[in-house]
Coordinates of C-alpha atoms and ligand atoms in Angstrom, one line a residue:
X20 CA 0.1 0.0 -0.2
X21 CA 1.4 3.3 -1.0
X22 CA 1.9 6.2 1.9
X23 CA -1.3 8.5 2.4
X24 CA -1.5 11.3 0.0
X25 CA -4.6 13.3 1.4
X26 CA -8.4 12.8 1.3
X27 CA -8.5 13.5 -2.4
X28 CA -6.4 10.4 -3.3
X29 CA -8.3 8.5 -0.9
X30 CA -11.6 8.8 -1.5
X31 CA -11.2 10.1 -5.3
X32 CA -13.8 7.7 -6.6
X33 CA -16.5 9.9 -4.5
X34 CA -15.4 13.1 -4.9
X35 CA -15.3 15.5 -7.9
X36 CA -12.3 15.1 -9.3
X37 CA -11.0 14.3 -12.9
X38 CA -7.9 12.4 -13.9
X39 CA -5.0 14.6 -14.7
X40 CA -6.5 17.2 -12.4
X41 CA -3.8 19.2 -10.1
X42 CA -4.2 18.1 -6.4
X43 CA -4.0 20.7 -4.4
X44 CA -3.5 19.0 -1.1
X45 CA -1.5 19.5 2.8
X46 CA -2.2 15.9 3.4
X47 CA -5.0 16.7 5.2
X48 CA -7.7 14.1 6.9
X49 CA -6.9 10.5 8.3
X50 CA -7.6 12.3 11.6
X51 CA -7.5 10.1 14.5
X52 CA -10.3 8.6 16.4
X53 CA -9.6 8.9 19.8
X54 CA -11.2 7.2 22.4
X55 CA -12.4 9.3 25.4
X56 CA -12.6 6.4 28.0
X57 CA -12.2 8.7 30.8
X58 CA -15.1 10.7 29.9
X59 CA -17.0 8.0 29.4
X60 CA -16.8 6.0 32.6
X61 CA -17.3 9.3 34.3
X62 CA -21.0 9.6 32.2
X63 CA -21.5 5.9 33.1
X64 CA -24.7 4.8 31.0
X65 CA -22.4 2.2 29.3
X66 CA -21.8 4.6 26.2
X67 CA -19.0 4.5 24.2
X68 CA -17.3 8.2 23.1
X69 CA -14.7 9.0 20.1
X70 CA -13.4 12.1 19.4
X71 CA -12.7 12.9 15.8
X72 CA -9.9 15.3 16.5
X73 CA -9.9 17.4 13.7
X74 CA -7.4 19.8 15.2
X75 CA -5.0 17.5 13.7
X76 CA -5.6 18.4 10.2
X77 CA -2.4 20.5 8.4
X78 CA -3.4 23.9 9.5
X79 CA -5.3 22.9 13.0
X80 CA -8.7 22.5 12.1
X81 CA -11.8 20.8 9.6
X82 CA -11.7 23.6 7.0
X83 CA -8.6 21.6 5.8
X84 CA -10.9 18.9 3.9
X85 CA -13.1 21.3 2.5
X86 CA -10.3 23.7 1.1
X87 CA -8.4 21.0 -0.7
X88 CA -11.2 20.3 -2.9
X89 CA -12.6 23.9 -3.4
X90 CA -8.9 25.2 -4.1
X91 CA -8.2 22.3 -6.4
X92 CA -11.5 23.4 -8.1
X93 CA -10.5 26.7 -8.3
X94 CA -7.0 26.3 -9.6
X95 CA -8.4 24.2 -12.0
X96 CA -11.1 26.7 -13.7
X97 CA -7.9 28.8 -14.3
X98 CA -8.9 31.2 -11.0
X99 CA -6.2 33.8 -9.6
X100 CA -7.2 34.0 -6.3
X101 CA -9.5 32.9 -3.5
X102 CA -11.8 34.9 -0.7
X103 CA -13.6 33.9 2.1
X104 CA -14.9 35.8 5.3
X105 CA -14.0 33.9 8.4
X106 CA -14.0 33.6 12.2
X107 CA -10.4 32.4 11.8
X108 CA -10.1 28.8 11.1
X109 CA -11.3 29.1 7.5
X110 CA -8.8 32.1 6.5
X111 CA -6.0 30.5 8.0
X112 CA -7.0 27.3 5.7
X113 CA -7.7 29.2 2.7
X114 CA -4.6 31.2 3.2
X115 CA -2.5 27.9 3.2
X116 CA -3.8 25.9 0.1
X117 CA -3.9 29.4 -1.8
X118 CA 0.3 29.7 -1.0
X119 CA 0.5 26.0 -1.8
X120 CA -1.1 26.6 -5.2
X121 CA 0.6 29.7 -5.9
X122 CA -2.6 31.9 -6.2
X123 CA -3.5 34.9 -4.0
X124 CA -5.9 34.9 -0.8
X125 CA -7.9 37.4 0.1
X126 CA -9.7 37.2 3.8
X127 CA -12.2 39.4 5.5
X128 CA -12.3 38.8 9.4
X129 CA -14.3 40.5 12.1
X130 CA -12.3 43.3 13.7
X131 CA -10.5 42.0 16.9
X132 CA -12.6 38.7 17.3
X133 CA -10.4 36.3 15.9
X134 CA -8.3 34.1 18.0
X135 CA -4.7 34.8 17.7
X136 CA -3.1 31.9 16.3
X137 CA -5.4 31.9 13.2
X138 CA -4.7 35.6 12.8
X139 CA -0.8 34.2 12.4
X140 CA -1.5 31.7 10.0
X141 CA -3.4 33.8 7.9
X142 CA -1.0 36.9 7.8
X143 CA 2.4 34.4 7.6
X144 CA 0.9 32.5 4.7
X145 CA 0.6 35.4 3.1
X146 CA -3.1 36.2 2.9
X147 CA -4.5 39.8 1.8
X148 CA -5.8 40.2 5.6
X149 CA -9.0 42.2 5.6
X150 CA -10.3 43.7 9.0
X151 CA -13.6 44.9 8.9
X152 CA -15.6 46.6 11.6
X153 CA -18.4 44.3 11.5
X154 CA -18.7 40.8 12.6
X155 CA -18.6 37.3 10.6
X156 CA -22.2 37.9 9.1
X157 CA -21.0 41.0 7.3
X158 CA -18.2 39.4 6.1
X159 CA -20.0 37.2 4.4
X160 CA -22.3 39.6 3.1
X161 CA -19.8 41.3 1.4
X162 CA -17.6 38.6 0.0
X163 CA -21.1 37.4 -1.7
X164 CA -21.0 40.7 -3.2
X165 CA -17.6 40.0 -4.8
X166 CA -18.7 37.4 -6.7
X167 CA -18.4 39.1 -10.1
X168 CA -15.5 41.2 -8.8
X169 CA -13.0 39.3 -10.5
X170 CA -11.0 35.8 -11.4
X171 CA -11.9 35.2 -7.8
X172 CA -13.3 32.1 -6.1
X173 CA -15.2 32.4 -2.8
X174 CA -14.1 29.1 -0.6
X175 CA -16.6 29.5 2.1
X176 CA -18.8 26.9 2.6
X177 CA -21.3 28.3 -0.2
X178 CA -19.0 27.0 -2.7
X179 CA -20.3 23.0 -3.0
X180 CA -16.9 21.7 -3.1
X181 CA -16.3 22.6 0.1
X182 CA -18.7 20.3 1.9
X183 CA -17.7 17.4 -0.9
X184 CA -14.6 17.7 0.9
X185 CA -15.9 17.9 4.2
X186 CA -18.2 15.0 3.9
X187 CA -15.1 12.7 3.9
X188 CA -14.8 13.0 7.8
X189 CA -17.9 11.1 7.9
X190 CA -16.4 8.2 5.8
X191 CA -13.2 7.8 8.0
X192 CA -15.3 7.7 11.1
X193 CA -17.4 4.6 9.5
X194 CA -14.2 3.0 7.9
X195 CA -12.3 3.0 11.6
X196 CA -15.5 1.9 13.5
X197 CA -16.3 -0.7 10.9
X198 CA -19.9 0.8 11.4
X199 CA -21.9 4.2 11.9
X200 CA -22.0 5.9 15.1
X201 CA -25.6 5.4 17.0
X202 CA -25.2 9.7 18.0
X203 CA -23.2 12.4 16.0
X204 CA -22.1 15.3 17.9
X205 CA -21.2 18.5 16.2
X206 CA -20.9 22.5 16.9
X207 CA -22.7 24.3 14.6
X208 CA -21.7 27.7 13.5
X209 CA -22.3 28.7 9.7
X210 CA -23.6 25.0 9.6
X211 CA -21.7 23.8 6.5
X212 CA -19.8 20.8 8.5
X213 CA -22.8 19.3 9.9
X214 CA -24.6 19.0 6.1
X215 CA -21.5 17.8 5.0
X216 CA -21.4 14.9 7.3
X217 CA -25.1 14.1 6.9
X218 CA -24.3 13.8 3.5
X219 CA -21.0 11.4 4.0
X220 CA -23.1 9.3 6.4
X221 CA -25.8 8.9 3.6
X222 CA -23.7 7.7 0.8
X223 CA -21.8 5.4 3.1
X224 CA -25.4 3.7 3.7
X225 CA -26.5 4.1 0.5
X226 CA -29.3 6.5 1.0
X227 CA -29.8 9.9 -1.0
X228 CA -30.3 12.4 1.9
X229 CA -32.5 15.8 2.0
X230 CA -29.1 17.4 2.1
X231 CA -28.6 16.4 -1.9
X232 CA -30.2 19.6 -2.4
X233 CA -29.0 20.2 -5.9
X234 CA -28.8 17.6 -9.1
X235 CA -24.9 18.6 -8.8
X236 CA -25.0 16.7 -5.5
X237 CA -26.5 13.9 -7.3
X238 CA -23.7 13.6 -10.1
X239 CA -21.2 14.2 -7.6
X240 CA -21.9 11.6 -4.9
X241 CA -22.5 8.2 -5.0
X242 CA -25.3 7.6 -2.9
X243 CA -26.7 4.3 -5.4
X244 CA -23.9 2.4 -4.5
X245 CA -24.2 -0.3 -2.5
X246 CA -24.2 0.4 1.4
X247 CA -20.7 0.5 3.1
X248 CA -22.5 0.4 6.8
X249 CA -25.8 -0.5 7.7
X250 CA -27.2 2.6 9.5
X251 CA -26.8 6.3 10.0
X252 CA -26.2 8.4 13.3
X253 CA -28.8 10.7 14.7
X254 CA -27.2 14.1 14.0
X255 CA -26.9 16.2 17.2
X256 CA -25.8 19.9 16.5
X257 CA -24.5 22.6 19.6
X258 CA -24.5 26.1 19.7
X259 CA -23.1 28.8 21.7
X260 CA -26.2 30.6 23.5
X261 CA -25.1 33.9 22.5
X262 CA -24.8 32.6 19.1
X263 CA -27.9 29.8 18.5
X264 CA -30.0 31.2 15.3
X265 CA -30.9 27.2 15.3
X266 CA -32.6 27.5 19.0
X267 CA -34.2 30.7 18.0
X268 CA -35.9 30.3 14.9
X269 CA -33.9 32.6 12.8
X270 CA -31.0 34.9 12.3
X271 CA -29.2 36.6 15.5
X272 CA -28.2 40.0 15.0
X273 CA -25.5 40.3 17.5
X274 CA -23.8 37.1 18.1
X275 CA -21.7 36.9 21.1
X276 CA -19.6 34.1 22.2
X277 CA -16.0 33.0 23.8
X278 CA -16.1 30.8 21.2
X279 CA -14.9 33.3 18.6
X280 CA -15.0 30.3 15.8
X281 CA -18.9 30.2 16.3
X282 CA -19.8 33.6 16.7
X283 CA -22.0 33.4 13.6
X284 CA -25.7 34.7 13.6
X285 CA -26.8 34.1 9.8
X286 CA -26.0 30.4 9.1
X287 CA -25.5 30.2 5.3
X288 CA -26.3 26.2 5.4
X289 CA -29.7 26.9 7.0
X290 CA -31.9 24.8 5.4
X291 CA -29.4 21.9 4.9
X292 CA -28.5 21.8 8.7
X293 CA -32.1 21.3 9.4
X294 CA -32.6 18.7 6.9
X295 CA -29.8 16.8 8.7
X296 CA -31.3 17.4 11.8
X297 CA -34.9 16.4 10.7
X298 CA -34.1 13.4 8.7
X299 CA -31.4 11.9 10.9
X300 CA -34.0 12.6 14.3
X301 CA -31.9 14.6 15.7
X302 CA -31.8 18.0 17.5
X303 CA -30.3 21.4 18.1
X304 CA -28.9 22.6 21.6
X305 CA -27.0 25.4 23.1
X306 CA -24.3 25.6 25.8
X307 CA -23.7 29.0 27.8
X308 CA -20.0 30.3 28.0
X309 CA -19.2 29.0 31.1
X310 CA -20.5 25.5 30.1
X311 CA -17.9 25.5 26.6
X312 CA -15.1 26.6 28.7
X313 CA -15.5 24.1 31.3
X314 CA -15.7 21.3 28.7
X315 CA -12.6 22.7 27.1
X316 CA -11.0 22.2 30.5
X317 CA -12.3 19.0 31.1
X318 CA -11.1 17.7 27.9
X319 CA -7.5 18.9 28.6
X320 CA -7.1 17.7 32.3
X321 CA -9.2 14.3 32.1
X322 CA -8.0 13.1 28.4
X323 CA -5.0 15.5 27.5
X324 CA -6.9 16.6 24.5
X325 CA -6.7 20.3 23.8
X326 CA -9.1 21.7 21.5
X327 CA -10.1 25.1 20.9
X328 CA -13.6 26.5 22.9
X329 CA -15.9 26.2 19.5
X330 CA -15.0 22.5 19.5
X331 CA -15.5 21.4 22.9
X332 CA -19.4 22.6 22.8
X333 CA -19.5 19.0 21.0
X334 CA -18.5 17.5 24.2
X335 CA -20.3 19.4 26.9
X336 CA -23.6 19.2 24.9
X337 CA -23.1 15.4 24.3
X338 CA -22.3 14.7 28.3
X339 CA -25.5 16.9 29.3
X340 CA -27.6 15.0 26.4
X341 CA -26.4 11.6 28.1
X342 CA -27.2 12.5 31.9
X343 CA -30.6 13.6 30.4
X344 CA -31.5 10.5 28.8
X345 CA -31.7 12.0 25.6
X346 CA -28.7 10.2 24.3
X347 CA -29.6 6.5 25.0
X348 CA -27.5 4.3 27.1
X349 CA -25.4 1.7 25.6
X350 CA -24.7 4.1 22.3
X351 CA -21.6 4.4 20.3
X352 CA -21.3 8.2 20.3
X353 CA -18.9 10.3 18.0
X354 CA -18.1 14.0 18.6
X355 CA -16.1 16.5 16.1
X356 CA -13.7 18.4 17.9
X357 CA -13.2 20.9 14.8
X358 CA -9.9 22.8 15.9
X359 CA -7.0 22.8 18.1
X360 CA -6.4 24.1 21.1
X361 CA -3.2 26.2 20.0
X362 CA -5.3 28.2 17.7
X363 CA -6.5 30.2 20.6
X364 CA -3.9 30.3 23.4
X365 CA -5.3 33.7 25.0
X366 CA -8.9 31.9 26.2
X367 CA -7.0 28.8 27.6
X368 CA -4.2 30.8 29.8
X369 CA -6.8 33.0 30.6
X370 CA -9.1 30.3 32.1
X371 CA -6.1 28.6 33.8
X372 CA -4.7 31.5 35.6
X373 CA -3.4 30.6 39.1
X374 CA -2.1 27.6 38.3
X375 CA 1.4 28.7 37.4
X376 CA 3.5 28.9 40.9
X377 CA 5.9 31.6 41.6
X378 CA 9.2 30.7 43.3
X379 CA 12.8 31.2 43.5
X380 CA 15.3 29.3 42.0
X381 CA 16.1 26.9 44.5
X382 CA 15.7 23.4 44.4
X383 CA 14.3 22.9 48.6
X384 CA 11.6 25.4 47.2
X385 CA 10.7 23.5 44.2
X386 CA 10.6 20.3 46.5
X387 CA 8.7 21.5 49.1
X388 CA 6.2 22.8 46.1
X389 CA 6.0 19.2 44.5
X390 CA 5.4 17.2 48.1
X391 CA 2.8 19.5 49.0
X392 CA 0.9 18.4 46.2
X393 CA 2.0 14.9 45.8
Ligands
LIG250 C1 -13.2 25.2 15.3 O1 -13.4 29.9 10.0 O2 -17.0 29.9 10.2 O3 -21.0 24.9 11.0 O4 -15.1 31.3 9.2 O5 -13.8 27.0 13.3 O6 -19.4 24.4 9.2 O7 -19.2 26.7 10.4 C2 -15.6 28.4 11.0 C3 -16.5 27.5 11.9 C4 -16.8 24.8 14.5 C5 -18.5 25.7 12.6 N1 -15.6 24.8 15.0 O8 -18.7 25.1 11.4 C6 -14.8 30.0 10.1 C7 -15.8 29.3 10.2 C8 -14.9 25.3 14.5 C9 -14.7 26.5 13.7 C10 -16.9 25.5 13.2 C11 -16.2 26.7 13.0 P1 -19.7 25.4 10.4

């Protein structure tokens, strides 16, 4: 077997690529499905929990799955630049894949509300960073207005190639488990990823989903193929309470949350996400910033898994729904951890304050401090 060359090569026969196409890849995908046995034991109810740790993609988030497809297609069409609005991770990923392809990238980010690591990535990877005095939704509106501005490809998840790339995470989960999970728990911001997962799980189950909203999707996806697995999971989407349009029944004007990645009030994949949740028998739920941060800490302290706040929401919501009996005992549950904790060092340090001991450089003093804590 040849060594792993990225998700397009691995799932080529289920993706919109043609022979001879120049594949723009950073060898993304193939992320681990990490068992969270400590949390499962604490939760009781005989559940088995796995985290799909997407923070281990090349730029540290799941966006790379969609970006390899979107930038490959953009280059194929002769596009000279990509553009996106972003709460951070999309801009980091777009900049990286554009750099690799040798084209330009323009990224619109909300003023002052982007985690430091993501900004660093976009900047050093050569993106033209445009800070707008507005939020993600303002940026998205402006980017859509740029559609006719020139030879420019929009690489937000309204680009259908993005969702095609991202559906491969569902394939990997089924391939790793040898079955579909009973529940899949996932953070929801702009709502592209939950839609992509449902498309992927459905394709592997040999079922045409409601998320296959266009004829193009029918052309690309292999829904008619024999099923790889017999079932599909219940899809559960979690939002931050201050940015929870799916819980409010419509757009939220001034979204606010510590989980800046999902500080989004007007999700572009509204209908697709509802289709995924309804068809799977799932639901949306919301978590407060306090619950989100507590879960980020819990994952780090109990499992050694460091994800960003927006990612922790899937685990926090899942644990609450297990306790409430909404997620049934005996279930196999997968959670997407969408981005790496190192993306947002400020938030991690802020919520761990007081844990650093200040001690003079003397062995006796250090020894005492250690023995006091053993
Ligand atoms: C870590 O980067 O929208 O529901 O502009 O970075 O598919 O939007 C990020 C979204 C979850 C939500 N977790 O996914 C952007 C952006 C993390 C994220 C989401 C995002 P979608």
